PDB file of C-alpha atoms in Angstrom:
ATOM      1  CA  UNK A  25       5.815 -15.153  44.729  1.00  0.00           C
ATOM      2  CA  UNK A  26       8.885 -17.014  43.599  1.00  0.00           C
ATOM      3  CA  UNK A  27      11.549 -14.603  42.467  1.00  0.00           C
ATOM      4  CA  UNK A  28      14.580 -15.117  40.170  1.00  0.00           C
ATOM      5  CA  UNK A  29      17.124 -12.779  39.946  1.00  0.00           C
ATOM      6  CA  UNK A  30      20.435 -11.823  38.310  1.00  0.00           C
ATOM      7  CA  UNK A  31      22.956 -13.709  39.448  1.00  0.00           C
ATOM      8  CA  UNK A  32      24.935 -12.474  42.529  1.00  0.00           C
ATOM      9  CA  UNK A  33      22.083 -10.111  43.232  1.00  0.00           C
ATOM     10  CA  UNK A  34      19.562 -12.271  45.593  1.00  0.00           C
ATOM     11  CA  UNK A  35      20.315 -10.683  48.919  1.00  0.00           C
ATOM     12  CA  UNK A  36      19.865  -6.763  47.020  1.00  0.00           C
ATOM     13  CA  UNK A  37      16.804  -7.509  45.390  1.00  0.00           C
ATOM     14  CA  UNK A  38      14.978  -9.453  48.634  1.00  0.00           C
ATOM     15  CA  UNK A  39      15.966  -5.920  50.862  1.00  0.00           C
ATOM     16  CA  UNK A  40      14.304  -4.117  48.143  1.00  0.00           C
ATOM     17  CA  UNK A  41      11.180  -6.206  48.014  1.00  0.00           C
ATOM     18  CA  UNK A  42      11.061  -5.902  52.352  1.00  0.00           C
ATOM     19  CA  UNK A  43      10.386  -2.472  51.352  1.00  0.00           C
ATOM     20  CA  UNK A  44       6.923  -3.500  49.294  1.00  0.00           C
ATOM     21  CA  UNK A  45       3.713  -2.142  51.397  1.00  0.00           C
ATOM     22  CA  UNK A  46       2.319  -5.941  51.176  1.00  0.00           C
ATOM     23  CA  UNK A  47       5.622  -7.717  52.026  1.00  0.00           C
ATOM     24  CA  UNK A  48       5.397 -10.253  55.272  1.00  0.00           C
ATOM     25  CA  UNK A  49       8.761 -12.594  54.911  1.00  0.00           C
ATOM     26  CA  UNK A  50      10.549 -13.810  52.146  1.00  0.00           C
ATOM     27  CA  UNK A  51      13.578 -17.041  52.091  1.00  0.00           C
ATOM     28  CA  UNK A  52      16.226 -17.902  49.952  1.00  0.00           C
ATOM     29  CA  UNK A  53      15.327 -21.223  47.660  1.00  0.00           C
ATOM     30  CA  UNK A  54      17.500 -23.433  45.231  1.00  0.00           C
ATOM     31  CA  UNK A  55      15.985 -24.302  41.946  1.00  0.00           C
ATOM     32  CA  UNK A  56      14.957 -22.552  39.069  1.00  0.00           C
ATOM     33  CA  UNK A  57      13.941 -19.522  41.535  1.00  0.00           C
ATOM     34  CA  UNK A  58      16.193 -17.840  43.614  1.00  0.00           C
ATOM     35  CA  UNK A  59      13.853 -16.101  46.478  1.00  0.00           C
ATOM     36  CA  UNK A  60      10.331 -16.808  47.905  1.00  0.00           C
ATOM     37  CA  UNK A  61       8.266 -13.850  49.055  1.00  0.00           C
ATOM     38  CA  UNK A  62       5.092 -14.034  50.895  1.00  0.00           C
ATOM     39  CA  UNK A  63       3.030 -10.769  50.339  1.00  0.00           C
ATOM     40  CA  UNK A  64      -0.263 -10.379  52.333  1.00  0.00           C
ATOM     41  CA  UNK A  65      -3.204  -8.464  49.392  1.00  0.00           C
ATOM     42  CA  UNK A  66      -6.565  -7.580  50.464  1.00  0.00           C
ATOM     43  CA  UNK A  67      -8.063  -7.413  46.842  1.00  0.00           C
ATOM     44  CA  UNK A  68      -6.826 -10.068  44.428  1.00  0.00           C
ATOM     45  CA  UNK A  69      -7.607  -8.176  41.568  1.00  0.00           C
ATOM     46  CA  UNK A  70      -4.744  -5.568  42.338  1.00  0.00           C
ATOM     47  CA  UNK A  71      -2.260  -8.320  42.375  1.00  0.00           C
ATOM     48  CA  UNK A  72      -0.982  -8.132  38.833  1.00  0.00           C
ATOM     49  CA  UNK A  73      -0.392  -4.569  39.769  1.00  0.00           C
ATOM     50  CA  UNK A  74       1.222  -4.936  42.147  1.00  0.00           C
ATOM     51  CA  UNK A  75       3.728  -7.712  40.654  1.00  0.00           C
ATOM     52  CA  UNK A  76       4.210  -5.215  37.992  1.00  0.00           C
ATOM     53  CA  UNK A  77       4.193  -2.281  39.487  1.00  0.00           C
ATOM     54  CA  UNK A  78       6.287  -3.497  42.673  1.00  0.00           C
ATOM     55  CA  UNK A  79       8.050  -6.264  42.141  1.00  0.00           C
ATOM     56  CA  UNK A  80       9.100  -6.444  38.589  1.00  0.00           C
ATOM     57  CA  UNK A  81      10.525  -2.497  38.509  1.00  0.00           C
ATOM     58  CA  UNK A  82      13.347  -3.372  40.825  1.00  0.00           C
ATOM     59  CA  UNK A  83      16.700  -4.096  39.417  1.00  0.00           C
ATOM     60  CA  UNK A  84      18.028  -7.564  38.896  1.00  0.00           C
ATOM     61  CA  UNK A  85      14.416  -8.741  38.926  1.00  0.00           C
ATOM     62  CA  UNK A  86      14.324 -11.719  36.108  1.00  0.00           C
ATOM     63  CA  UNK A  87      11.433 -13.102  36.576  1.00  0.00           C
ATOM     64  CA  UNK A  88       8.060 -14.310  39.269  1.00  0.00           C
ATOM     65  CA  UNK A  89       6.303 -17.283  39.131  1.00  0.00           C
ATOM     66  CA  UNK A  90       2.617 -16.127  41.292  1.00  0.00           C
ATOM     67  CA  UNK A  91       1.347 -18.873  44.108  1.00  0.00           C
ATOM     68  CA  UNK A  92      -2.133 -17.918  45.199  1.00  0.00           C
ATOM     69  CA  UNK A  93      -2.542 -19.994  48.667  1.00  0.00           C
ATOM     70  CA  UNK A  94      -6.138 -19.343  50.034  1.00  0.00           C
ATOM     71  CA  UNK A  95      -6.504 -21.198  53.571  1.00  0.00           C
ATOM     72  CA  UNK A  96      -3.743 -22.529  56.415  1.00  0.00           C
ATOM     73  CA  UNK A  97      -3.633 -26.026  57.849  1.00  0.00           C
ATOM     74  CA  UNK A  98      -1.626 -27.077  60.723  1.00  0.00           C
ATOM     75  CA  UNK A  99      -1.505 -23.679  61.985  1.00  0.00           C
ATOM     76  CA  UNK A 100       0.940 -24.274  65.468  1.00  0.00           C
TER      77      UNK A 100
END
C-alpha cells in the first residue's frame, strides 16, 4: 500500500501503521506517495476493510494507492 501523508508527519504515521495486525515492513519513497507498506492478508476480500478500517483512521493519513502482488520471483 502506498501511503501519503501530511506533510512533516511520515515517520508518525509509518510507527502507527507497524502497529496494524497485518503489517510486515514498510520504506520511505519520493514521489507522489510518501511511505510504502507491505501488509501480509489471508482473505482478499477483507482488504478494503482493513484499508479503511486500519489504515485510513490514523491521523495524517491523506491518502493509499492498493498494489495487489500475487507471486515472488528471484526469491534470494
Amino acid at each position: 500500500v502506498m501511503v501519503k501523508t501530511d506533510p512533516g508527519h511520515g515517520t508518525e504515521v509509518a510507527n502507527k501503521i507497524a502497529d496494524v495486525e497485518t503489517f510486515s515492513e514498510a520504506y520511505s519513497i519520493t514521489g507522489q506517495y510518501d511511505l510504502l507498506v507491505k501488509l501480509y492478508v489471508e482473505d482478499i476480500d477483507g482488504l478494503g476493510r482493513l484499508i479503511e478500517r486500519d489504515i485510513h483512521a490514523i491521523p495524517h493519513v491523506r491518502e493509499t494507492f492498493t498494489i495487489l502482488t500475487f507471486e515472488a520471483f528471484g526469491t534470494r
